[in-house]
Amino acid sequence: MAPTVILLSLLTFIVVLVGGVTNSHSLKKSHNLNDTRTTSATGSARTGTYANISPTKVSRFSKTIKSTDATSRPLKPTEGSTKSLKTTTFKPKQTQATTRPLKPTEGSTKTLKTTTFKPKQTQATTRALKPTTVKPLKSKKPSTTLKPTLKWTEVSTKALKPTTVKPTVTATRTTTSPVRFHSEDLNENIDKNVERRVWHKKESEEPPLFECPPLGLESLKVKDSQIQASSYKRMGLGPHRGRLNIQSGVEDGDIYDGAWCAQYKDQNQWLQVDAKKLTRFTAVILQGRSSIWSWDYVETYKVQVSNDTIKWKPCMNGSEEAVFEGNKDTETSVLAILPKPAVAQYIRINPQTWFKNGTICLRAEIMGCELPDPNNIYPWQAEEGTKDKLDFRHHNYKEMRKLMKSVNEMCPDITRIYSIGKSYMGLKLYVMEISDNPGKHELGEPEFRYVAGMHGNEVLGRELLLNLMEYICQEYKQGNQRIVHLVKETRIHLLPSMNPDGYEMAYKKGSELAGWALGRYSYEGIDMNHNFADLNTVMWDAIELETDKSKLINHYFPIPEHYTSEEALVSPETRAVISWMQTIPFVLSANLHGGELVVTYPFDMTRDWAPKEHTPTPDDSFFRWLATVYASTNHVMSNPDRRPCHNEDFLRYNNIINGANWHTVPGSMNDFSYLHTNCFEVTVELSCDKFPHASELPIEWENNKESLLVYMEQVHRGIKGVVRDKDTEAGIADAIIKVDDIDHHIRSAFDGDFWRLLNPGDYDVTVTAEGYFPATRSCRVEYEHYPTICDFQLTKTPKQRLREILAKGGKIPKDLQLRLRQLRMRKLRVSTKLINRRRQSQQRRARGAHN
Ligand SMILES: [Zn+2]
């Protein structure tokens, strides 16, 4: 969450543009300077010239595509058609082509020409081949490939046409794409150099340990009615606003201002907290006022405690009343430990001095331990929050590895750990995969992902995903039918920490003192949620400029050229995630954030640079459903009596909102996911507090457990099926699935399987694929929790047959859009590799200089 952050960065940006900024102002706002670093690659996307996929524009690439396409990856047996194989009988040659990637020279047209016109000669050369080269073909057809079909038909045979259940179908195909993400061995030590870079100072590794937890001013555990004040300027600056890290709205003067502010400027002002129970108060944390326009904070203060609010006892430092150091700016949280813990029910913060040009304003948290209630006959039966026995604490990188390893060891049959890449500092982006067949995409089985910690200081999502993997493993072993079903029918990927560098920064400060922005960005200062390629602009520009509407595309938008250059400011973490998104055919995802309580759905970006504006996707109704599923099952969001977190009341909208209608975000992960891949993604803002205290974790798990599970189950909504060649029954990859009246298509995966998320209703579904006649079926989506099976068999066009005969089994190029999309992805991977290599050698050199 970050409306103000964006606004601030916009503001700073404008200020820089105008150039008339005074030194005092920029000094005053120095805490915002970080935000200027968030200039993302997408900022320049506006100037991108790519408008649409017209043949002329692509043609200059076509040459490169032809040569690289055929040579850069292993071909699948089905890609060269069996038909042309039979007529030309070049079997051995074909074997060679399908079992391993060709070298650039091997695919050259020259060899093709010489061999294709002289069959006898070719046969002679094949004889010279060693028998071993033919072998791999056999091993490529394991009998186990039959399995998925059987399992899948069990799900809902009633919707299946009898003709579609042919056991031979999958036997003719390999059902997996090449596995790119190899399993990680977490027994391995962390690279010594990475270790030195991230944890160079041993003493700062662990956050400060407090004797007592926070009462919960920040987390809202302390209710508004428990906070009182001597006076307050107006409602928006009332005592209920005096909570650590509370965020003001854009304007001052509304009901959601960024602190408690006293009406008078004298030493008789106080903010009082009723702990409701006898409490051992140990410390106070103070912060100034959150505001873009005002500059107010308390410099020194006293503390008093009471049991009846009539008699007050001052906090002493020896024989004198203690005076505590407060703030020097508005944002930094400053901790004061009481010289001697004070036992009482009420505590008062009593400001003594404040910023001279400002007024008395503060945000606070109080640390204290509840004392046993003498009237309670079960004093030690405190509410624990949940019955689940999970590892409830904050896990830094090393602890996260340990936990993932233990889950993997506990459930080796259904889990696998892999890494999608490394952070700037070299920490691995670990993913826990959960499936009854880890490491493989199974035909018809949808892929789901949760991504957490894109903003490193929004840490609850990370812990919830660690809880979730532990929970699924435990429940699966105990035979919990819901979990067993989920694991068997879904391939789940959990990425708990997309920004591990940022997390470590926030973690070292700890849950109370990390503030609002530390650790949000990548090590380089990039905000990853603005860092994905801005495909919205590409799409909207095309709609505006293109006169021939039939040329417009509505899905699978290629990454713009400039985004793939080495100079583009794209973080290594973003690059890793993009590559991951394109490798695995994800269907559904959620992106877990913190600092608000709301679920947002795409688009996240407004169309004409409006700061906020409702900007729905063609799949708006399904996205609203998805957001509602999470929000309505989350215990805190769905509580009608809850108060708003900061400056917006999302309860009014049932806790869901269109992302762009909250605040525009160009280059968001959600929008990119929807426009570049088949995957639908929403953002979940999990809690008002970005970094809840460890003691809050059990209750937070309970608040989110059902939501996390039921949201995953939505991946089984709508329709799914396999698109196949009618003659060969081979699955057709990249077929386009169009649903009438929804201007957003999706594509089939490697094996021809597809998933189209849809709300209940009747749909006419048309499938097209390069070289095939289109086919249309009507498919009904029911209210039940399983998808309607909607298979397609496509007939090859005569033209395609002819092309294949002419190509003699060679690869027929894919459609232009797809080729461009693949080319750009390849370019991005190449530039990523170059950047990584350069950074590694830089870091090595820096180390050399250091030593
Ligand atoms: Zn966030």
Coordinates of N, CA and C in Angstrom, one line a residue, residues 27-31 286-289 295-301 324-335 353-356 361:
L27 N 15.2 20.1 2.3 CA 15.7 19.5 3.5 C 14.6 19.0 4.4
K28 N 13.6 19.8 4.5 CA 12.5 19.5 5.3 C 11.9 18.1 4.9
K29 N 11.8 17.9 3.6 CA 11.2 16.8 3.1 C 12.2 15.6 2.8
S30 N 13.3 15.8 3.5 CA 14.4 14.8 3.1 C 14.0 13.4 3.3
H31 N 13.0 13.1 4.1 CA 12.6 11.7 4.3 C 11.9 11.2 3.1
L286 N 7.8 6.9 19.9 CA 7.2 8.1 19.5 C 7.5 8.4 18.0
Q287 N 6.6 9.1 17.3 CA 6.8 9.5 16.0 C 6.1 10.8 15.8
G288 N 6.5 11.6 14.8 CA 5.9 12.9 14.5 C 4.6 12.7 13.7
R289 N 4.2 13.8 13.1 CA 2.9 13.8 12.3 C 3.1 13.4 10.9
W295 N 4.7 20.1 9.5 CA 5.9 19.5 10.1 C 5.8 19.7 11.6
D296 N 5.3 18.7 12.2 CA 5.1 18.7 13.7 C 5.6 17.5 14.4
Y297 N 6.3 17.7 15.5 CA 6.7 16.6 16.3 C 7.1 17.0 17.7
V298 N 7.1 16.1 18.6 CA 7.4 16.3 20.0 C 8.9 16.0 20.2
E299 N 9.6 17.0 20.8 CA 11.1 16.7 21.1 C 11.4 16.1 22.4
T300 N 10.7 16.5 23.4 CA 10.9 15.8 24.7 C 9.5 15.6 25.4
Y301 N 9.5 14.6 26.3 CA 8.2 14.4 27.0 C 8.4 13.7 28.3
F324 N 12.0 12.3 28.6 CA 12.5 11.4 27.5 C 12.7 12.1 26.2
E325 N 13.7 11.6 25.4 CA 14.0 12.2 24.1 C 13.0 11.8 23.1
G326 N 12.4 12.7 22.4 CA 11.4 12.4 21.4 C 12.0 12.4 20.0
N327 N 11.3 13.1 19.1 CA 11.6 13.0 17.7 C 12.5 14.2 17.2
K328 N 13.2 13.9 16.1 CA 14.0 15.0 15.5 C 13.4 15.2 14.1
D329 N 12.5 14.3 13.7 CA 11.8 14.5 12.4 C 10.5 13.9 12.5
T330 N 9.7 13.9 11.5 CA 8.3 13.4 11.6 C 8.2 11.9 11.4
E331 N 9.1 11.3 10.8 CA 9.0 9.9 10.4 C 9.7 8.8 11.3
T332 N 10.9 9.2 11.7 CA 11.6 8.1 12.5 C 11.0 7.8 13.8
S333 N 10.8 6.5 14.1 CA 10.3 6.1 15.3 C 11.4 6.1 16.4
V334 N 11.2 6.7 17.5 CA 12.2 6.8 18.6 C 11.7 6.1 19.8
L335 N 12.5 5.2 20.3 CA 12.2 4.4 21.4 C 12.7 5.0 22.7
T353 N 8.5 19.7 25.2 CA 9.0 20.6 24.1 C 8.6 20.0 22.8
W354 N 8.6 20.9 21.7 CA 8.2 20.4 20.4 C 8.8 21.2 19.3
F355 N 8.8 20.8 18.1 CA 9.5 21.5 17.0 C 8.9 23.0 17.0
K356 N 9.9 23.9 17.0 CA 9.5 25.3 17.4 C 8.5 25.9 16.4
C361 N 2.2 17.4 18.2 CA 1.5 16.3 17.5 C 2.4 15.0 17.7

